[in-house]
Amino acid sequence: MHVVVTGGAGFIGSHLASYHLARGDSVTVVDDLSTGTLKNILPMLQNPAFQFHKADILVWEGLKHAVSRADRVYHMAAIVGVKKVLEDPRAVMAINIAGTERIFRAVADIRPDVQVTIASSSEVYGFNTNSSFSESDDIILRSGGRLRWCYAVTKLADEFLAYSFMYKSGIHVVIARLFNTIGPRQTGKYGMVVPNFIHQAVNNLPMTVYGDGTQTRSFCDVRDTVVALDLLASTPSANGEIVNVGNDAELSILGLAKLIAQRAGSTSCQKFMSYVEAYGMEIDEISHRRPVLSKLHSLTGFKPKWDLRKTLDDLIALERGSERQ
Ligand code: UDP
């Protein structure tokens, strides 16, 4: 099988690429390296079944050719991370929507039979005070131009673009609503909590807990995420469906800080910070973000294999290794 991964030098995209290479598939990655890195795909560059194109998906001339050869496309290229989104919301609006439209247009024009999976986000559930989220739940967005929500709006626009192209051009799309994903190659540069806490704990630095730390999250190891995405893409009945992808084990952010400090044998203490200190502006915090996974399970039989403690131990060991280099 030939697989195209947009954003394939990024965190989740590079894991999709290595997963498919390991299964004997050939993989084409396109990435502009704006947030993805060559380091993420370095070991793959030697593999004859792997091709890398450094290009912006908005203008990449090779897109139609790549789609014409593909059996499957994963569209992962996007600007993500609350800090990164607040840094340049204009770029988020432009790239996250236009990029997806360009992919769908190429597929509709050249190969409407190709299987496409797009990365949506749990962020689309918006400012919803539910304790967990099912795909059929209503979406609640804040009015008043609070910029945090521009990312959710782009991902929602991508979902509706998918439905429009399915309806008018008959293309095959699975919409994966990804919940908090963690694992090797995730950078702390854009404010994600686990890489931040791991770095702080390993270096015995204060651990920056935003707000009061009672907000909860559910973290899925990326090595589980890619299995779920592959299963969804291979399941014909998942076509045209929105599906939550994640792990439903939940803990508070303060609990996470304590757990990471304990697993790392760290002397770090917690440093509570307001959202204004953390993000430079007031943001709407989401108090709980836990996926209901019954749809994913009934479509594919998928259950996550990575326990949070195992992932954290792995990340702590990797951080120690990179500090020594
Ligand atoms: N967070 C934190 N300290 C950090 C980074 C993030 O307390 O150094 C909090 C953040 O406010 C949020 C949670 O951790 O409540 C998860 O943040 P992340 O940006 O990783 O994901 P998201 O908010 O998109 O779920």
XYZ file of N, CA and C in Angstrom, residues 31-225:
585
model
N 5.980 18.048 4.237
C 5.986 18.860 5.451
C 6.838 20.090 5.160
N 6.402 21.253 5.629
C 7.210 22.463 5.376
C 8.237 22.703 6.489
N 8.283 21.797 7.450
C 9.212 21.875 8.587
C 9.017 23.155 9.401
N 7.800 23.706 9.382
C 7.556 24.903 10.201
C 7.481 24.504 11.667
N 6.822 23.407 11.970
C 6.853 22.893 13.343
C 7.392 21.463 13.387
N 7.231 20.723 12.306
C 7.858 19.399 12.206
C 9.367 19.574 12.052
N 10.117 18.484 12.261
C 11.582 18.587 12.149
C 12.137 17.409 11.361
N 13.292 17.660 10.728
C 13.979 16.579 10.016
C 14.379 15.477 10.977
N 14.696 15.879 12.210
C 15.109 14.893 13.222
C 14.024 13.809 13.404
N 12.760 14.216 13.323
C 11.671 13.247 13.505
C 11.654 12.151 12.442
N 12.182 12.470 11.251
C 12.105 11.477 10.162
C 13.496 10.978 9.746
N 14.526 11.413 10.471
C 15.909 11.105 10.078
C 16.142 9.619 9.795
N 15.738 8.726 10.706
C 16.021 7.311 10.434
C 15.279 6.783 9.198
N 14.194 7.457 8.793
C 13.395 6.963 7.652
C 14.000 7.388 6.314
N 14.842 8.444 6.350
C 15.325 9.011 5.084
C 16.159 8.008 4.281
N 16.758 7.048 4.968
C 17.586 6.027 4.285
C 16.726 4.949 3.635
N 15.458 4.874 4.009
C 14.606 3.772 3.556
C 14.111 4.033 2.125
N 14.383 3.122 1.167
C 13.950 3.366 -0.222
C 12.425 3.454 -0.372
N 11.682 2.947 0.613
C 10.211 3.014 0.532
C 9.689 4.359 1.062
N 10.624 5.250 1.426
C 10.213 6.525 2.040
C 10.635 7.698 1.161
N 9.716 8.624 0.960
C 10.037 9.846 0.197
C 9.641 11.052 1.010
N 10.512 12.046 1.048
C 10.184 13.266 1.786
C 10.210 14.470 0.851
N 9.176 15.301 0.933
C 9.140 16.557 0.175
C 8.999 17.703 1.163
N 9.986 18.592 1.162
C 9.863 19.775 2.020
C 9.058 20.811 1.245
N 7.802 20.973 1.596
C 6.935 21.878 0.836
C 5.737 22.289 1.679
N 5.185 23.415 1.292
C 3.993 23.962 1.938
C 2.776 23.353 1.217
N 1.878 22.712 1.949
C 0.757 22.042 1.266
C -0.144 23.015 0.512
N -0.074 24.303 0.859
C -0.928 25.274 0.153
C -0.490 25.463 -1.295
N 0.807 25.213 -1.559
C 1.310 25.476 -2.922
C 2.095 24.305 -3.513
N 2.238 23.212 -2.783
C 3.089 22.099 -3.248
C 2.629 21.587 -4.615
N 3.564 21.673 -5.586
C 3.200 21.284 -6.957
C 3.062 19.778 -7.120
N 3.695 19.023 -6.214
C 3.659 17.561 -6.341
C 2.400 16.924 -5.778
N 1.479 17.734 -5.264
C 0.325 17.151 -4.554
C -0.494 16.197 -5.443
N -0.809 16.647 -6.650
C -1.680 15.814 -7.500
C -0.996 14.499 -7.845
N 0.301 14.573 -8.135
C 1.038 13.356 -8.462
C 1.031 12.405 -7.259
N 1.283 12.972 -6.059
C 1.323 12.123 -4.856
C -0.041 11.457 -4.642
N -1.108 12.234 -4.803
C -2.460 11.681 -4.597
C -2.764 10.608 -5.645
N -2.266 10.818 -6.881
C -2.568 9.846 -7.947
C -1.977 8.472 -7.636
N -0.892 8.434 -6.854
C -0.240 7.146 -6.538
C -0.722 6.560 -5.216
N -1.545 7.315 -4.467
C -1.833 6.928 -3.082
C -2.976 5.931 -2.965
N -2.871 5.045 -1.982
C -4.022 4.236 -1.571
C -4.692 4.889 -0.381
N -3.885 5.663 0.334
C -4.422 6.259 1.559
C -3.721 7.597 1.815
N -4.481 8.582 2.288
C -3.903 9.887 2.657
C -4.271 10.173 4.109
N -3.264 10.530 4.905
C -3.532 11.064 6.241
C -3.210 12.555 6.181
N -4.197 13.394 6.447
C -3.944 14.837 6.414
C -3.739 15.335 7.852
N -2.463 15.473 8.213
C -2.121 15.855 9.584
C -1.539 17.269 9.644
N -1.225 17.862 8.488
C -0.563 19.175 8.497
C -1.508 20.237 9.038
N -1.077 20.925 10.094
C -1.894 21.994 10.691
C -1.046 22.707 11.732
N -1.497 23.892 12.096
C -0.858 24.586 13.217
C -1.622 24.206 14.476
N -0.918 23.671 15.477
C -1.585 23.188 16.701
C -0.910 23.735 17.958
N -1.595 23.583 19.093
C -1.020 23.985 20.385
C -1.508 25.368 20.767
N -2.060 25.490 21.982
C -2.682 26.756 22.379
C -1.685 27.917 22.225
N -0.423 27.715 22.670
C 0.565 28.816 22.585
C 0.810 29.214 21.142
N 0.996 28.227 20.289
C 1.290 28.476 18.878
C 0.079 29.180 18.226
N -1.111 28.751 18.589
C -2.327 29.338 18.014
C -2.429 30.815 18.408
N -2.137 31.121 19.669
C -2.259 32.505 20.121
C -1.144 33.380 19.544
N -0.015 32.759 19.199
C 1.098 33.510 18.597
C 0.702 34.087 17.246
N 0.010 33.291 16.424
C -0.386 33.797 15.102
C -1.702 33.188 14.617
N -2.807 33.693 15.192
C -4.109 33.146 14.785
C -4.405 33.331 13.298
N -3.799 34.356 12.672
C -4.051 34.555 11.226
C -3.560 33.353 10.441
N -2.369 32.861 10.797
C -1.811 31.710 10.089
C -2.667 30.464 10.340
N -3.196 30.336 11.552
C -4.043 29.174 11.868
C -5.264 29.173 10.953
N -5.914 30.333 10.856
C -7.120 30.427 10.031
C -6.785 30.117 8.565
N -5.657 30.644 8.086
C -5.327 30.485 6.670
C -4.921 29.046 6.361
N -3.989 28.515 7.145
C -3.383 27.230 6.769
C -4.313 26.055 7.093
N -4.921 26.086 8.261
C -5.693 24.899 8.660
C -6.915 24.666 7.779
N -7.486 25.734 7.245
C -8.671 25.547 6.394
C -8.273 25.364 4.926
N -7.435 26.281 4.421
C -7.083 26.207 2.992
C -6.295 24.936 2.678
N -5.458 24.491 3.622
C -4.672 23.272 3.410
C -5.597 22.083 3.208
N -6.599 21.977 4.058
C -7.526 20.841 3.973
C -8.326 20.911 2.678
N -8.755 22.104 2.317
C -9.534 22.232 1.082
C -8.709 21.796 -0.126
N -7.425 22.178 -0.113
C -6.569 21.817 -1.262
C -6.403 20.293 -1.370
N -6.277 19.644 -0.221
C -6.152 18.172 -0.237
C -7.439 17.555 -0.817
N -8.585 17.994 -0.303
C -9.853 17.414 -0.788
C -10.055 17.673 -2.278
N -9.676 18.872 -2.733
C -9.836 19.185 -4.161
C -8.992 18.252 -5.019
N -7.746 18.045 -4.580
C -6.850 17.160 -5.344
C -7.430 15.744 -5.375
N -7.919 15.280 -4.237
C -8.484 13.922 -4.178
C -9.720 13.841 -5.078
N -10.604 14.825 -4.973
C -11.842 14.816 -5.773
C -11.525 14.852 -7.267
N -10.492 15.625 -7.655
C -10.159 15.765 -9.086
C -9.482 14.517 -9.628
N -8.609 13.906 -8.829
C -7.709 12.894 -9.384
C -8.099 11.474 -8.982
N -8.379 11.311 -7.674
C -8.588 9.952 -7.183
C -9.690 9.936 -6.125
N -10.951 10.117 -6.513
C -12.016 10.172 -5.507
C -12.168 8.865 -4.722
N -11.493 7.798 -5.201
C -11.603 6.509 -4.501
C -10.590 6.372 -3.367
N -9.629 7.298 -3.286
C -8.571 7.137 -2.287
C -9.130 7.375 -0.879
N -8.623 6.634 0.087
C -9.127 6.784 1.464
C -8.398 7.943 2.149
N -9.146 8.889 2.695
C -8.549 10.047 3.375
C -8.950 10.035 4.841
N -7.971 10.273 5.706
C -8.267 10.456 7.135
C -7.793 11.843 7.514
N -8.659 12.621 8.144
C -8.209 13.955 8.569
C -8.175 14.039 10.085
N -7.230 14.872 10.564
C -7.079 15.067 12.007
C -7.951 16.232 12.431
N -9.101 15.916 13.062
C -9.831 16.968 13.757
C -9.371 16.925 15.208
N -10.102 17.562 16.098
C -9.575 17.726 17.457
C -10.699 17.755 18.477
N -10.390 17.311 19.681
C -11.346 17.414 20.788
C -11.683 18.881 21.076
N -10.833 19.771 20.605
C -11.069 21.215 20.787
C -12.416 21.637 20.160
N -12.906 20.877 19.156
C -14.173 21.277 18.518
C -15.368 21.165 19.476
N -15.247 20.378 20.545
C -16.369 20.320 21.493
C -16.540 21.661 22.201
N -15.472 22.473 22.152
C -15.573 23.853 22.596
C -15.676 24.017 24.094
N -16.375 25.084 24.477
C -16.491 25.476 25.882
C -17.697 24.756 26.462
N -17.525 23.476 26.629
C -18.629 22.620 27.002
C -18.250 22.038 28.356
N -19.155 22.104 29.315
C -18.765 21.701 30.680
C -19.023 20.213 30.955
N -19.358 19.458 29.919
C -19.522 18.007 30.107
C -18.262 17.416 30.721
N -18.422 16.249 31.369
C -17.220 15.612 31.912
C -16.585 14.678 30.891
N -17.355 14.277 29.869
C -16.764 13.492 28.781
C -17.553 13.792 27.506
N -16.968 13.423 26.370
C -17.533 13.865 25.092
C -17.779 12.716 24.119
N -19.034 12.688 23.620
C -19.403 11.735 22.564
C -19.526 12.500 21.256
N -19.318 11.780 20.164
C -19.307 12.413 18.845
C -20.605 13.143 18.539
N -21.728 12.705 19.133
C -23.007 13.337 18.802
C -23.324 14.513 19.732
N -22.437 14.814 20.684
C -22.687 15.944 21.594
C -22.720 17.268 20.835
N -23.506 18.203 21.357
C -23.529 19.529 20.734
C -22.218 20.252 20.990
N -21.962 21.172 20.085
C -20.728 21.953 20.172
C -21.057 23.336 20.702
N -20.300 23.787 21.706
C -20.583 25.107 22.285
C -19.345 25.974 22.107
N -19.474 27.011 21.284
C -18.332 27.902 21.099
C -18.646 29.261 21.696
N -17.625 29.962 22.161
C -17.827 31.273 22.775
C -17.890 32.337 21.694
N -18.772 33.294 21.865
C -18.738 34.430 20.946
C -17.834 35.493 21.559
N -17.518 36.523 20.776
C -16.744 37.622 21.341
C -15.274 37.601 20.976
N -14.916 36.774 19.998
C -13.569 36.872 19.446
C -12.449 36.385 20.331
N -12.740 35.504 21.296
C -11.639 34.965 22.101
C -10.795 34.039 21.224
N -9.542 34.430 21.061
C -8.740 33.817 19.998
C -8.420 32.342 20.212
N -8.503 31.879 21.448
C -8.261 30.452 21.681
C -9.113 29.591 20.744
N -10.336 30.095 20.469
C -11.292 29.263 19.739
C -11.063 29.233 18.239
N -10.118 30.020 17.748
C -9.945 30.017 16.287
C -9.476 28.647 15.805
N -8.708 27.944 16.612
C -8.262 26.596 16.211
C -9.473 25.659 16.076
N -10.375 25.723 17.075
C -11.577 24.869 17.028
C -12.398 25.185 15.776
N -12.496 26.483 15.460
C -13.277 26.886 14.284
C -12.659 26.305 13.011
N -11.329 26.298 12.937
C -10.695 25.753 11.717
C -10.923 24.243 11.621
N -10.864 23.563 12.747
C -11.051 22.108 12.708
C -12.507 21.755 12.389
N -13.417 22.577 12.875
C -14.827 22.383 12.548
C -15.059 22.662 11.058
N -14.398 23.703 10.564
C -14.500 24.000 9.125
C -13.966 22.817 8.319
N -12.875 22.205 8.779
C -12.319 21.038 8.075
C -13.336 19.888 8.064
N -14.021 19.703 9.190
C -15.031 18.633 9.244
C -16.132 18.888 8.219
N -16.589 20.161 8.142
C -17.659 20.474 7.190
C -17.164 20.451 5.745
N -15.885 20.804 5.550
C -15.315 20.642 4.201
C -15.371 19.175 3.813
N -15.008 18.299 4.755
C -15.031 16.856 4.479
C -16.445 16.439 4.072
N -17.449 16.874 4.839
C -18.827 16.487 4.503
C -19.266 17.060 3.163
N -18.810 18.299 2.864
C -19.199 18.896 1.577
C -18.607 18.106 0.416
N -17.333 17.738 0.546
C -16.692 16.974 -0.541
C -17.237 15.545 -0.617
N -17.604 14.976 0.522
C -18.207 13.636 0.472
C -19.535 13.707 -0.276
N -20.300 14.743 0.023
C -21.640 14.909 -0.534
C -21.591 15.212 -2.032
N -20.680 16.138 -2.411
C -20.663 16.572 -3.809
C -19.739 15.736 -4.696
N -18.657 15.189 -4.128
C -17.678 14.493 -4.982
C -17.525 13.028 -4.624
N -18.228 12.587 -3.597
C -18.200 11.155 -3.247
C -16.876 10.646 -2.731
N -16.057 11.554 -2.143
C -14.769 11.054 -1.643
C -14.978 10.322 -0.311
N -13.948 9.561 0.095
C -14.064 8.712 1.290
C -13.231 9.309 2.413
N -13.886 9.791 3.445
C -13.134 10.464 4.518
C -13.551 9.928 5.884
N -12.540 9.694 6.735
C -12.781 9.457 8.160
C -12.307 10.706 8.894
N -13.138 11.195 9.817
C -12.773 12.381 10.596
C -12.420 11.929 12.005
N -11.135 12.022 12.344
C -10.690 11.572 13.670
C -10.604 12.772 14.604
N -11.400 12.770 15.648
C -11.283 13.837 16.650
C -10.256 13.390 17.687
N -9.058 13.920 17.538
C -7.953 13.486 18.390
C -8.008 14.195 19.738
N -7.960 13.421 20.810
C -7.833 13.979 22.161
C -6.348 14.083 22.500
N -6.022 14.575 23.704
C -4.623 14.834 24.061
C -3.738 13.622 23.766
N -2.747 13.855 22.945
C -1.859 12.788 22.502
C -0.450 13.090 22.997
N 0.236 12.068 23.496
C 1.588 12.285 24.039
C 2.514 11.186 23.534
N 3.807 11.416 23.680
C 4.745 10.353 23.314
C 6.053 10.925 22.825
N 6.972 10.031 22.420
C 8.257 10.470 21.902
C 8.057 11.425 20.723
N 8.958 12.374 20.574
C 8.996 13.375 19.480
C 8.041 14.541 19.705
N 7.234 14.525 20.774
C 6.382 15.700 21.009
C 7.252 16.783 21.636
N 7.158 17.976 21.092
C 7.986 19.057 21.626
C 7.206 19.854 22.669
N 7.946 20.407 23.637
C 7.325 21.268 24.638
C 7.262 22.720 24.173
N 7.830 22.972 22.961
C 7.949 24.361 22.485
C 6.612 25.079 22.387
N 5.551 24.336 22.096
C 4.268 24.991 21.851
C 3.327 24.874 23.040
N 3.906 24.569 24.197
C 3.166 24.682 25.448
C 2.462 23.418 25.899
N 2.634 22.296 25.211
C 1.929 21.077 25.636
C 2.439 20.624 27.007
N 1.487 20.157 27.800
C 1.790 19.981 29.219
C 2.774 18.844 29.500
N 2.627 17.703 28.853
C 3.481 16.561 29.241
C 4.961 16.818 28.929
N 5.327 17.235 27.700
C 6.746 17.520 27.489
C 7.280 18.621 28.419
N 6.448 19.610 28.733
C 6.887 20.656 29.688
C 7.213 20.043 31.038
N 6.262 19.271 31.557
C 6.446 18.699 32.908
C 7.629 17.720 32.940
N 7.800 16.938 31.891
C 8.901 15.960 31.864
C 10.230 16.717 31.925
N 10.363 17.754 31.107
C 11.601 18.530 31.088
C 11.862 19.161 32.463
N 10.803 19.720 33.042
C 10.964 20.381 34.340
C 11.341 19.362 35.419
N 10.674 18.211 35.424
C 10.929 17.219 36.482
C 12.343 16.647 36.368
N 12.758 16.315 35.151
C 14.091 15.710 34.978
C 15.184 16.697 35.389
N 14.906 17.983 35.204
C 15.910 19.003 35.542
C 15.674 19.643 36.908
N 14.791 19.039 37.710
C 14.467 19.540 39.053
C 14.077 21.016 39.051
N 13.335 21.407 38.014
C 12.852 22.798 37.920
C 11.414 22.851 38.432
N 10.937 24.031 38.837
C 9.538 24.134 39.259
C 8.601 23.706 38.132
N 7.552 22.967 38.490
C 6.614 22.485 37.468
C 5.453 23.460 37.364
N 5.283 24.021 36.163
C 4.355 25.134 35.937
C 2.923 24.633 35.765
N 2.162 24.654 36.849
C 0.753 24.223 36.790
C -0.098 25.470 36.529
N -0.828 25.470 35.412
C -1.659 26.636 35.072
C -3.011 26.530 35.781
N -3.500 27.671 36.253
C -4.762 27.663 37.002
C -4.538 26.964 38.331
N -5.593 26.278 38.821
C -5.421 25.613 40.125
C -5.075 24.131 39.981
N -4.958 23.673 38.740
C -4.533 22.279 38.509
C -5.644 21.258 38.687
N -6.892 21.727 38.933
C -7.981 20.746 39.091
C -8.557 20.324 37.726
N -8.201 21.059 36.670
C -8.694 20.657 35.338
C -8.135 19.269 35.008
N -8.922 18.475 34.294
C -8.484 17.100 34.008
C -8.268 16.900 32.508
N -7.416 15.946 32.195
C -7.185 15.540 30.809
C -7.018 14.024 30.771
N -7.132 13.468 29.566
C -6.951 12.033 29.336
C -5.918 11.901 28.228
N -4.820 11.240 28.509
C -3.700 11.232 27.558
C -3.564 9.888 26.864
N -3.401 9.956 25.554
C -3.244 8.732 24.760
C -1.834 8.693 24.184
N -1.179 7.557 24.313
C 0.151 7.402 23.710
C 0.018 7.385 22.188
N 0.890 8.138 21.531
C 0.825 8.256 20.066
C 0.956 6.890 19.384
N 1.638 5.934 20.053
C 1.794 4.606 19.448
C 0.470 3.849 19.460
N -0.439 4.232 20.344
C -1.817 3.730 20.263
C -2.603 4.519 19.220
N -2.403 5.824 19.197
C -3.156 6.683 18.267
C -2.992 6.206 16.825
